mmCIF file of C-alpha atoms and ligand atoms in Angstrom:
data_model
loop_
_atom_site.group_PDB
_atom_site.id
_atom_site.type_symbol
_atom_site.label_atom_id
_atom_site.label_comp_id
_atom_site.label_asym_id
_atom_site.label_seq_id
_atom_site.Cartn_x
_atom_site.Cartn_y
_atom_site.Cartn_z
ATOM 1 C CA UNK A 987 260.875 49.913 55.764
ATOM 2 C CA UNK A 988 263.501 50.888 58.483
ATOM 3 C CA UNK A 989 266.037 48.816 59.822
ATOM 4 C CA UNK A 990 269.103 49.539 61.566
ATOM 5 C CA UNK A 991 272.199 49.576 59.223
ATOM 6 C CA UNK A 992 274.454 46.134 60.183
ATOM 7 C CA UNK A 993 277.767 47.488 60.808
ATOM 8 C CA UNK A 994 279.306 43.386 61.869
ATOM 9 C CA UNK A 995 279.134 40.167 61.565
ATOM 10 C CA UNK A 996 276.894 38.960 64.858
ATOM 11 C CA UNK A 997 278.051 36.515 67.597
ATOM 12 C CA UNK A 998 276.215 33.400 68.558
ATOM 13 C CA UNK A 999 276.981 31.562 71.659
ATOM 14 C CA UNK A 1000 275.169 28.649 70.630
ATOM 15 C CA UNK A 1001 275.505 26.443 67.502
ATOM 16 C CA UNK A 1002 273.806 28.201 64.472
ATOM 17 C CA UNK A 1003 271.937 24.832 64.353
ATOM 18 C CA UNK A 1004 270.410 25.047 67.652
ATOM 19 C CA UNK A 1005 269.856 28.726 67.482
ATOM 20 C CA UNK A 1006 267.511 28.830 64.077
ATOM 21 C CA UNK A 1007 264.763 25.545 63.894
ATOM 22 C CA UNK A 1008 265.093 25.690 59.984
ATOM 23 C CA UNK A 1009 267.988 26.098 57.201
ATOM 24 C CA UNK A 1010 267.075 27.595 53.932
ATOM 25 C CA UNK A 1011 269.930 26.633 51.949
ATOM 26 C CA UNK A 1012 270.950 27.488 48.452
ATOM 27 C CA UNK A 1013 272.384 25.094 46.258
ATOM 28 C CA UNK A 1014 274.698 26.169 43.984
ATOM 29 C CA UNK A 1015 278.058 27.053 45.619
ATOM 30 C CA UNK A 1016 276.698 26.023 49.206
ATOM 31 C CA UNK A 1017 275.591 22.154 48.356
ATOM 32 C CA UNK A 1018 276.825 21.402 45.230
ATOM 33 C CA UNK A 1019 278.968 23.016 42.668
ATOM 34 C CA UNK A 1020 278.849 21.844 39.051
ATOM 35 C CA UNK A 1021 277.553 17.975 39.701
ATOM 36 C CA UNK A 1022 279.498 17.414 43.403
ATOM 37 C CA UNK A 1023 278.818 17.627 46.762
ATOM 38 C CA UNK A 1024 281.177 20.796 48.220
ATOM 39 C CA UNK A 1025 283.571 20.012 50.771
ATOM 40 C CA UNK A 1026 282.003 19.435 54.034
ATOM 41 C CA UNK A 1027 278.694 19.847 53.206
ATOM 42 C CA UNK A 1028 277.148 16.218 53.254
ATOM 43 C CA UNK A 1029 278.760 15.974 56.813
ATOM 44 C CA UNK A 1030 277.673 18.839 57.893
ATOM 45 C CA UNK A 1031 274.016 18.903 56.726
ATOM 46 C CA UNK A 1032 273.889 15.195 58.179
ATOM 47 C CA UNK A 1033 274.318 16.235 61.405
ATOM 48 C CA UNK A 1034 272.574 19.410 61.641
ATOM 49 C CA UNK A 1035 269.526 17.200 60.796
ATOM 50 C CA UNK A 1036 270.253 14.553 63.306
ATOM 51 C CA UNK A 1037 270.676 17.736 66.056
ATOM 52 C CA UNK A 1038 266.926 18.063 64.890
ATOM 53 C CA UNK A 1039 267.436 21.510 62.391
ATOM 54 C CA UNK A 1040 264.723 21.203 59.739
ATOM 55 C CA UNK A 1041 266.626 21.732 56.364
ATOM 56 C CA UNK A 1042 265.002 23.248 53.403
ATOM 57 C CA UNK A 1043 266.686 23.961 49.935
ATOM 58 C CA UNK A 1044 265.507 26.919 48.423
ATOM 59 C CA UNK A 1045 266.734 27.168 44.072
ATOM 60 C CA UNK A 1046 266.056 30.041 41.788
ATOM 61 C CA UNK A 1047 265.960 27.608 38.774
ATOM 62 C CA UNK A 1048 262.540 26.600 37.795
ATOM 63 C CA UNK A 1049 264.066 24.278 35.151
ATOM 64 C CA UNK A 1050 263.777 21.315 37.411
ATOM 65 C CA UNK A 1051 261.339 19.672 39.456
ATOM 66 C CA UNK A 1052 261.354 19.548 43.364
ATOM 67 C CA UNK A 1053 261.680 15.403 42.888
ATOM 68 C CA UNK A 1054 264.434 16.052 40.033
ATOM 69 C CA UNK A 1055 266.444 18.351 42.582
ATOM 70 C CA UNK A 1056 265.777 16.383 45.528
ATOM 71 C CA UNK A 1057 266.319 13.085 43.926
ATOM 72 C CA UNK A 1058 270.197 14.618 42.941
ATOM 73 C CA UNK A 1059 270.614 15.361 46.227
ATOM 74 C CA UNK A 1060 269.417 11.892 47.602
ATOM 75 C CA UNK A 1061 272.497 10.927 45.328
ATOM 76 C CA UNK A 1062 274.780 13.166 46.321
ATOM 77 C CA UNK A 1063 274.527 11.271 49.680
ATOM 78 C CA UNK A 1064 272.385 13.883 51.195
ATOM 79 C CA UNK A 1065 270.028 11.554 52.926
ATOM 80 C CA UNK A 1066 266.753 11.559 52.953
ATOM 81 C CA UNK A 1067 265.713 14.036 50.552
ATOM 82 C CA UNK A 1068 262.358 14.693 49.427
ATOM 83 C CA UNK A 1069 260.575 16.726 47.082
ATOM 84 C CA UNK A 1070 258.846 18.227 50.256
ATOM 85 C CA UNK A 1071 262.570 19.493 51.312
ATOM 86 C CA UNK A 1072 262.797 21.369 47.926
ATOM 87 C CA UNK A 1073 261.572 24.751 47.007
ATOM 88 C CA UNK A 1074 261.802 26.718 43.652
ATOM 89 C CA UNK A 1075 260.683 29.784 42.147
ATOM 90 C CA UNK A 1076 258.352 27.895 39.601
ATOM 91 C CA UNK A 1077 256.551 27.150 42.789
ATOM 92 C CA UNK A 1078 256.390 30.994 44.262
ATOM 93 C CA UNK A 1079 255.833 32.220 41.266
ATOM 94 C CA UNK A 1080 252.739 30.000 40.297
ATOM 95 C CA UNK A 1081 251.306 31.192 43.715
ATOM 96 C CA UNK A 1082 251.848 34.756 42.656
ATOM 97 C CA UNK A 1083 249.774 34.061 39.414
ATOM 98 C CA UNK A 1084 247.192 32.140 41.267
ATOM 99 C CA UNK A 1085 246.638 35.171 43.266
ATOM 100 C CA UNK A 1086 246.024 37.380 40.169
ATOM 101 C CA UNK A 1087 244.059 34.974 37.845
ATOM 102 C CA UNK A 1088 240.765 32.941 37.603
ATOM 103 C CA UNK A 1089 240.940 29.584 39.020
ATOM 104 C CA UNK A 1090 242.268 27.176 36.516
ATOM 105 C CA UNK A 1091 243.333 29.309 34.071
ATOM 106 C CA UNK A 1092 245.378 28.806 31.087
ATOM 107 C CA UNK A 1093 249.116 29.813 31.366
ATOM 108 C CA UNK A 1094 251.253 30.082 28.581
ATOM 109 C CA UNK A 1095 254.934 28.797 29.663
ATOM 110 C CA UNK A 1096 257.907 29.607 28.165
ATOM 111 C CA UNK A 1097 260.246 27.786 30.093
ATOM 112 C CA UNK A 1098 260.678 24.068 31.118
ATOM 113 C CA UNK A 1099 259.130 20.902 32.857
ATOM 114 C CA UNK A 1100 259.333 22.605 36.779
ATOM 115 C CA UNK A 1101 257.213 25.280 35.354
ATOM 116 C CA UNK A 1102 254.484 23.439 34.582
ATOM 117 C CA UNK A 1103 254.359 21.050 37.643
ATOM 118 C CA UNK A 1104 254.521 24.189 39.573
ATOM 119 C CA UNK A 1105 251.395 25.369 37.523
ATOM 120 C CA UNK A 1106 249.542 22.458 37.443
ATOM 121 C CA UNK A 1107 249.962 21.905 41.408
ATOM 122 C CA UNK A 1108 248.032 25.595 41.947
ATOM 123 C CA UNK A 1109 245.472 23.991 39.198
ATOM 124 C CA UNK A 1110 246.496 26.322 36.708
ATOM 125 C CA UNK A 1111 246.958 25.193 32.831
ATOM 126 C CA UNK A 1112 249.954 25.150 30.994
ATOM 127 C CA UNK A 1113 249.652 26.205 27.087
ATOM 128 C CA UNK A 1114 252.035 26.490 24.339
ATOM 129 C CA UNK A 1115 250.518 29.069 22.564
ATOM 130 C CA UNK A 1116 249.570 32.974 22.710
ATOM 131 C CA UNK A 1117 246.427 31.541 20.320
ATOM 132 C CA UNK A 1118 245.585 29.576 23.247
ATOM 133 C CA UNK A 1119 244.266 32.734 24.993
ATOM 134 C CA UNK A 1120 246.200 32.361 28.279
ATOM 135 C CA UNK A 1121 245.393 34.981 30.896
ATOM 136 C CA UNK A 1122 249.297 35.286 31.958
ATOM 137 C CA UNK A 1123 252.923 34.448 30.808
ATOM 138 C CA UNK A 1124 255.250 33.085 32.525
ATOM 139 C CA UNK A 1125 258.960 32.911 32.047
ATOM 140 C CA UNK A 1126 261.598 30.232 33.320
ATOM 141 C CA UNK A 1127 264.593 28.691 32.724
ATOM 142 C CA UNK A 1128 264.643 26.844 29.596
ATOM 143 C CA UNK A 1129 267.732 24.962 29.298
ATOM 144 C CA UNK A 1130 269.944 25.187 25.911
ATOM 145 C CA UNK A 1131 267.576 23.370 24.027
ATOM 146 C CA UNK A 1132 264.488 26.451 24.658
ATOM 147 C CA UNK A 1133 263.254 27.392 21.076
ATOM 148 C CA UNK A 1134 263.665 30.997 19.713
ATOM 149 C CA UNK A 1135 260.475 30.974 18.691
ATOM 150 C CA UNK A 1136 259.148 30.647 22.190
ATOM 151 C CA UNK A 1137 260.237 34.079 22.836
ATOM 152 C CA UNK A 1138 257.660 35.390 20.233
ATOM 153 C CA UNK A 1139 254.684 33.456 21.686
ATOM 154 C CA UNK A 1140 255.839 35.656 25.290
ATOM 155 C CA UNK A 1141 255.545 38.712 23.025
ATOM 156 C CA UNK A 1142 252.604 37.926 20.862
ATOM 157 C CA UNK A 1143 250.422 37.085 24.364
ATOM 158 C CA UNK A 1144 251.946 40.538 26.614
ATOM 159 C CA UNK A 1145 251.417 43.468 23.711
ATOM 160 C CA UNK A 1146 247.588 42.156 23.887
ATOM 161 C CA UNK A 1147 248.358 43.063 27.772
ATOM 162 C CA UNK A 1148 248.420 39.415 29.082
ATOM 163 C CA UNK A 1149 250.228 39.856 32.615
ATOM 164 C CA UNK A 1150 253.843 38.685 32.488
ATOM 165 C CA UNK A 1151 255.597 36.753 35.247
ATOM 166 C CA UNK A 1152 259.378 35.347 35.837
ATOM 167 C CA UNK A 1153 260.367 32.869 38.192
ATOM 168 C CA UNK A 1154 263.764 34.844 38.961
ATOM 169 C CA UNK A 1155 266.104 37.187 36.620
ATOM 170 C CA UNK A 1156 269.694 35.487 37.226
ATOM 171 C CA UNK A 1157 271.351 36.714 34.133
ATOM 172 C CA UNK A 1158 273.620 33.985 34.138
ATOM 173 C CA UNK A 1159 273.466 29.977 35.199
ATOM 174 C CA UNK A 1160 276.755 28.185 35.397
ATOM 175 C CA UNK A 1161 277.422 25.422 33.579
ATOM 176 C CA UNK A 1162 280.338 22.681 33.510
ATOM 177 C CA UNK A 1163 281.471 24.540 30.570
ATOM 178 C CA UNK A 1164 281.164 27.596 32.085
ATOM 179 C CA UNK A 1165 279.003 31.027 32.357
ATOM 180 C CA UNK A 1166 275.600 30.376 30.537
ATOM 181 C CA UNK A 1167 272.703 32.853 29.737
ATOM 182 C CA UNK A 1168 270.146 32.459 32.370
ATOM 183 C CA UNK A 1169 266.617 33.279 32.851
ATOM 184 C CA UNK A 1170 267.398 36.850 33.750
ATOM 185 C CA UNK A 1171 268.975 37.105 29.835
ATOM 186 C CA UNK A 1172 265.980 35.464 28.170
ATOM 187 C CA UNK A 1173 263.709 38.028 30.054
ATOM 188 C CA UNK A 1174 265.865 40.505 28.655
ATOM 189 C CA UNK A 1175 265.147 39.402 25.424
ATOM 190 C CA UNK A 1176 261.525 39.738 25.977
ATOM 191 C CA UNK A 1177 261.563 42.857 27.711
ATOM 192 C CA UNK A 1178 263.858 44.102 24.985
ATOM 193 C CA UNK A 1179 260.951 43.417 22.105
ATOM 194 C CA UNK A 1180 257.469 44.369 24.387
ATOM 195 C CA UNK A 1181 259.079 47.146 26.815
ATOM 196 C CA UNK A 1182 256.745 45.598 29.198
ATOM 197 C CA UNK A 1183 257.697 44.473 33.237
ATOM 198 C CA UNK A 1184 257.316 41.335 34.252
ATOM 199 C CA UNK A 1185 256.525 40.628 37.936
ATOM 200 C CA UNK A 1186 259.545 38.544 39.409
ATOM 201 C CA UNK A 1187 259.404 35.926 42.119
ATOM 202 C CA UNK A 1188 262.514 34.636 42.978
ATOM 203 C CA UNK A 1189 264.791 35.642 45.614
ATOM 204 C CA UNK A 1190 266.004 38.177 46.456
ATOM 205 C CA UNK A 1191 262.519 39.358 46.087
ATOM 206 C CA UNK A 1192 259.465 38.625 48.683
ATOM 207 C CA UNK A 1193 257.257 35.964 46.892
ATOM 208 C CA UNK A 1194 260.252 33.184 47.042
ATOM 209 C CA UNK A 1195 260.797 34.135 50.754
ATOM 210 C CA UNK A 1196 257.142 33.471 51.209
ATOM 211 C CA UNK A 1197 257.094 30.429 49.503
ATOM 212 C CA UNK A 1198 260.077 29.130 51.389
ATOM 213 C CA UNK A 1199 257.979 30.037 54.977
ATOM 214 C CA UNK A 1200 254.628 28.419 53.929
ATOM 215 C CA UNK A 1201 255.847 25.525 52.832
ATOM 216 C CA UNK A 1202 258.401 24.977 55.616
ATOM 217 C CA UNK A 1203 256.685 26.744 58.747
ATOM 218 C CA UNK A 1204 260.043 27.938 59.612
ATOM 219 C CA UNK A 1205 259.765 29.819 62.739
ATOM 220 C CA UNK A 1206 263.031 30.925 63.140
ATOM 221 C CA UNK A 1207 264.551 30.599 59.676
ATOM 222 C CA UNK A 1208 268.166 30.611 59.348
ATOM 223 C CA UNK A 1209 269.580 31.605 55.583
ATOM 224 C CA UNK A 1210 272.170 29.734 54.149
ATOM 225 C CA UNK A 1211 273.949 31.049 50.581
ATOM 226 C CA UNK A 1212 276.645 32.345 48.739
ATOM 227 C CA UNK A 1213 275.456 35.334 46.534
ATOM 228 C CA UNK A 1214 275.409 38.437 48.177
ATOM 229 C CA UNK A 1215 272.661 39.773 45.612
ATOM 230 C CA UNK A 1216 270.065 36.837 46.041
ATOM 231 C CA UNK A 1217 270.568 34.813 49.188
ATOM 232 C CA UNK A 1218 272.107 37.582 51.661
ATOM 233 C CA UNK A 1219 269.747 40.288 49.938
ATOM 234 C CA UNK A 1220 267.016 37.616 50.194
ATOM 235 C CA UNK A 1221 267.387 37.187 53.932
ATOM 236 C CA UNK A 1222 267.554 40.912 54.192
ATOM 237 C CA UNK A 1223 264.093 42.125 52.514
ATOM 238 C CA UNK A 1224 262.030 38.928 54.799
ATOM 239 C CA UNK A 1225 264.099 40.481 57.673
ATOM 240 C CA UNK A 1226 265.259 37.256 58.768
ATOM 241 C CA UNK A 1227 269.252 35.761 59.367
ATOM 242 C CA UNK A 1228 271.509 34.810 57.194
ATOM 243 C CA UNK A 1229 274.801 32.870 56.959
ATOM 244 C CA UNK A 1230 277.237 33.419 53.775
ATOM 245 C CA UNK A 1231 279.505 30.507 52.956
ATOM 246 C CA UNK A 1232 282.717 31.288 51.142
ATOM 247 C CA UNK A 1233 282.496 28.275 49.045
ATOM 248 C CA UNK A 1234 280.223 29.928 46.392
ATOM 249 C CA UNK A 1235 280.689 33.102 44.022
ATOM 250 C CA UNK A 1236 281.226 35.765 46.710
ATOM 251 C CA UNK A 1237 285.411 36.561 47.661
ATOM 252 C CA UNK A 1238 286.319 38.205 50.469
ATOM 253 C CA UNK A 1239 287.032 41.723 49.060
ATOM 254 C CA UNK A 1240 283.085 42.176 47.314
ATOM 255 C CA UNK A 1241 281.886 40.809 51.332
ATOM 256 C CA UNK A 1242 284.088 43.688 52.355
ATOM 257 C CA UNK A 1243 282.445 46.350 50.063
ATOM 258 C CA UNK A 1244 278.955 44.864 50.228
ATOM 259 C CA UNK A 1245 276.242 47.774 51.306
ATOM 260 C CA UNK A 1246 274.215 47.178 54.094
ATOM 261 C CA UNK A 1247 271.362 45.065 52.048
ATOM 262 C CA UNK A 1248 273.940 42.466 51.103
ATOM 263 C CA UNK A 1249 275.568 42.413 54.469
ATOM 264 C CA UNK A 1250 275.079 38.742 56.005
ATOM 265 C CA UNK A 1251 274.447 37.897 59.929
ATOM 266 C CA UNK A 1252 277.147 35.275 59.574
ATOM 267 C CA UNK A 1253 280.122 34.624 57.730
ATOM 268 C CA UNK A 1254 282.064 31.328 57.739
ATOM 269 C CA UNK A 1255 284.307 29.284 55.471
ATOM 270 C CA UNK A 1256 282.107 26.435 54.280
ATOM 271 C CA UNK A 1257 278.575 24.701 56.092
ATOM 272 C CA UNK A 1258 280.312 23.360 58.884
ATOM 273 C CA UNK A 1259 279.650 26.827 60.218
ATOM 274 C CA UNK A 1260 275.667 25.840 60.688
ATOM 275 C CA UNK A 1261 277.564 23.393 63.565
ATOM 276 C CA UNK A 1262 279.399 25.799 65.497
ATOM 277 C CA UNK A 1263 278.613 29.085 67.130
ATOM 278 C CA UNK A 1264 280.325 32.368 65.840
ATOM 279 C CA UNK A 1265 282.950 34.826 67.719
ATOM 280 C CA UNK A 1266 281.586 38.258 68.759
ATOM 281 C CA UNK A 1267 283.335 41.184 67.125
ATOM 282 C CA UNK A 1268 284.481 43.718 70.395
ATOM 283 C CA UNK A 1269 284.247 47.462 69.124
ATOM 284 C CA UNK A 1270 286.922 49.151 70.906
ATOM 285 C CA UNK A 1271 289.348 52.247 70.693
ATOM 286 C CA UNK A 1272 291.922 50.423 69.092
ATOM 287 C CA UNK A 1273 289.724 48.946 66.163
ATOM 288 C CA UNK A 1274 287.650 45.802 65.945
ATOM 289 C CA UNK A 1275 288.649 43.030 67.809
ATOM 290 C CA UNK A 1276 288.033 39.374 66.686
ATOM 291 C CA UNK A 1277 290.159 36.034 67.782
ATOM 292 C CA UNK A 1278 293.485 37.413 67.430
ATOM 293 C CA UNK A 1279 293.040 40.040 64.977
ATOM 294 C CA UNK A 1280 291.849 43.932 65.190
ATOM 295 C CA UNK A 1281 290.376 45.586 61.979
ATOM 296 C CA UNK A 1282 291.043 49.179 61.777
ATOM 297 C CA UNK A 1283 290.173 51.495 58.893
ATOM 298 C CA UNK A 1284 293.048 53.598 57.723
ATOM 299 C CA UNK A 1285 292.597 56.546 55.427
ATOM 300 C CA UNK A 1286 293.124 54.573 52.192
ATOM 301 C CA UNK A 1287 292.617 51.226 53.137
ATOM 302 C CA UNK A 1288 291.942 48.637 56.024
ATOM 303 C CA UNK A 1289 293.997 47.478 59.034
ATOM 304 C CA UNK A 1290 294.584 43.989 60.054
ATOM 305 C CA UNK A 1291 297.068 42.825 63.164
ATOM 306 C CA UNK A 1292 297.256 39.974 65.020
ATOM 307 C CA UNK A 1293 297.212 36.462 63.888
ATOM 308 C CA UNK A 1294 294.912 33.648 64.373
ATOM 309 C CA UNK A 1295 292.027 31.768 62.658
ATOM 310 C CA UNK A 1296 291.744 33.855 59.021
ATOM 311 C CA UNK A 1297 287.765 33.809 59.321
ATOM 312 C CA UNK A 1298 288.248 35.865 63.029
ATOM 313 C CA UNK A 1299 290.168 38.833 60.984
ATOM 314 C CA UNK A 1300 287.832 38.829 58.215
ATOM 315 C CA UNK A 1301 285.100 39.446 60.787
ATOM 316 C CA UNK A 1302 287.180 41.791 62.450
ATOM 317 C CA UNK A 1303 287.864 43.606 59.007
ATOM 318 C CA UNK A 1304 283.791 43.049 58.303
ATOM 319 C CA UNK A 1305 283.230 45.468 60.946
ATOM 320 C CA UNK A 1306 285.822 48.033 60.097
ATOM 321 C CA UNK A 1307 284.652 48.287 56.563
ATOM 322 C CA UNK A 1308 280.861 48.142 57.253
ATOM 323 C CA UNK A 1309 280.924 51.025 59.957
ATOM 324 C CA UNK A 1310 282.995 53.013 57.424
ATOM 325 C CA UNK A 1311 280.773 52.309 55.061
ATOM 326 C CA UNK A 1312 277.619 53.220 57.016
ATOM 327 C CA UNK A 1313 274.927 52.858 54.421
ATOM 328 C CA UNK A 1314 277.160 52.752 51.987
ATOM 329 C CA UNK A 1315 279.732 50.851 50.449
ATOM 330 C CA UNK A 1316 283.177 50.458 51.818
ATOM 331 C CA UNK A 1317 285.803 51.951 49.464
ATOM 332 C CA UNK A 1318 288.773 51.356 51.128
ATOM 333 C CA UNK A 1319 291.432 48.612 49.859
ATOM 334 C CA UNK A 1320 291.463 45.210 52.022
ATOM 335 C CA UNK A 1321 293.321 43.318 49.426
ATOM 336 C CA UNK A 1322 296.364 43.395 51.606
ATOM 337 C CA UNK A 1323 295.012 42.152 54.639
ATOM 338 C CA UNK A 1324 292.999 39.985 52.784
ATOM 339 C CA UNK A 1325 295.948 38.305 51.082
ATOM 340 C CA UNK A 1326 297.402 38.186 54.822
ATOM 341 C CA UNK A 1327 294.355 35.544 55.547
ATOM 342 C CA UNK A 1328 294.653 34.269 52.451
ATOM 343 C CA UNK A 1329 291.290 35.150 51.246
HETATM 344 MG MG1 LIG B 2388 274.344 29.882 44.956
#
């Protein structure tokens, strides 16, 4: 596939909610982090929907249901939610085994309840066992409570060749408590004891981005997320936009460094930046202009003069470090005008 290398951050003249009919919005670190709502984002969401933006939350955890995540939402005071509004990767990846097995055949799940909804919705059978002569596997998050000896059942079923699936490989989950093994770790596991491949829906890989379009009709589908390596990356291999928030995992320094698949459309401090439209970067002689700041790229490290709105001169330093970078990663030091924005 070729695409031309994004070397900035894009302008919009219009609000990002006008511009795109449909938001596909991660949760974790966008919506929600640990069980509240993130700064902003009820507001914001609330009125992107009354300007008439269709929103759509898109989670790589098949542990829950679409009504379980949607119903937390509802709660959250993001109003109305419905199970219609949620999408998972229990749910793309159940298409992808529908495509590859007989109708209604048995599935053996290691994983939890979203897994088998998902399943059961593309009239596939969930079963427990690798007696149970399943004609795939599939793999999704468990929760803590997931039983070792589920892992064996995975292995038992593949060496006989059973085709494997995963709903997504996050190695990690966070918890309240902190960083917890994800599904990406128990696939290691497996992978680990078979040396087989499993086939992997969730983002950033096509099948989730699929899911998301079918199920929303998005037209003109705006991305919304805060992981460089799923959301942006996401956004990048369906070829559509994509708006990073900074309220999630990703600090300005690893957007600064990020090679050109992880490179978002957009970047703005929290969802509020759905509402508004976003500043052009001006390529000049004198470095990248944006606001009141200019980017250059010095031999060692990046540039930043000016003053203004810290957002404009990370843009600004966006598109110093990106057309360094080329198709590459930006090695040049921004922590000092970083710290300048306080970022
Ligand atoms: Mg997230």
């Amino acid at each position: 596939m070729s695409r031309s290398v994004r070397t900035k951050p894009e302008g919009s003249g219009q609000a990002l909610s006008e511009a795109y009919d449909t938001a596909l919005l991660d949760l974790d670190g966008v919506v929600y982090a640990g069980g509240s709502a993130i700064a902003h984002a009820v507001d914001s969401l609330a009125e992107a929907r009354e300007g008439g933006m269709r929103l759509a939350y898109v989670t790589n955890n098949a542990l829950r249901t679409p009504d379980t995540v949607a119903a937390h939402l509802t709660e959250l005071g993001i109003r109305p939610t419905g199970a219609d509004d949620v999408i998972t990767s229990a749910q793309a990846v159940a298409r992808l085994i529908s495509e590859q097995v007989p109708q209604g055949a048995r599935v053996l799940v290691i994983g939890g309840e979203g897994l088998r909804v998902a399943l059961r919705e593309r009239g596939l059978t969930p079963v427990e066992s690798a007696d149970d002569d399943p004609a795939a596997v599939v793999q999704g998050y468990g929760g803590p409570e997931l039983p070792w000896g589920r892992f064996a059942e995975a292995c038992y079923a593949i060496a006989r060749g059973v085709p494997w699936f995963a709903s997504n490989t996050d190695l990690t989950i966070p918890s309240g408590r902190g960083i917890a093994p994800g599904n990406g770790a128990a696939v290691e596991v497996v992978r680990i004891a078979t040396g087989a491949e499993p086939q992997v829906a969730g983002k950033p890989l096509p099948p989730m981005h699929r899911e998301t379009i079918l199920r929303t009709g998005a037209e003109r589908p705006l991305v919304v997320g805060d992981r460089l390596d799923t959301d942006i990356e996401g956004a990048f291999n369906g070829d559509v936009d994509s708006l990073l928030v900074l309220t999630g995992v990703t600090d300005g320094a690893q957007l600064l460094a990020a090679p050109p698949q992880h490179r978002p459309t957009y970047v703005d401090a929290d969802l509020r930046g759905m509402l508004r439209g976003q500043p052009e970067v001006a390529a000049g002689d004198g470095g990248f202009r944006c606001g009141g700041w200019t980017a250059t790229a010095g031999t060692d490290r990046l540039e930043l003069d000016g003053d203004g709105e810290a957002l404009d001169g990370l843009r600004a330093l966006c598109a110093a470090a990106w057309t360094t970078a080329g198709e590459g990663r930006c090695e040049l030091d921004g922590g000092k005008a970083l710290a300048r924005l306080g970022l």
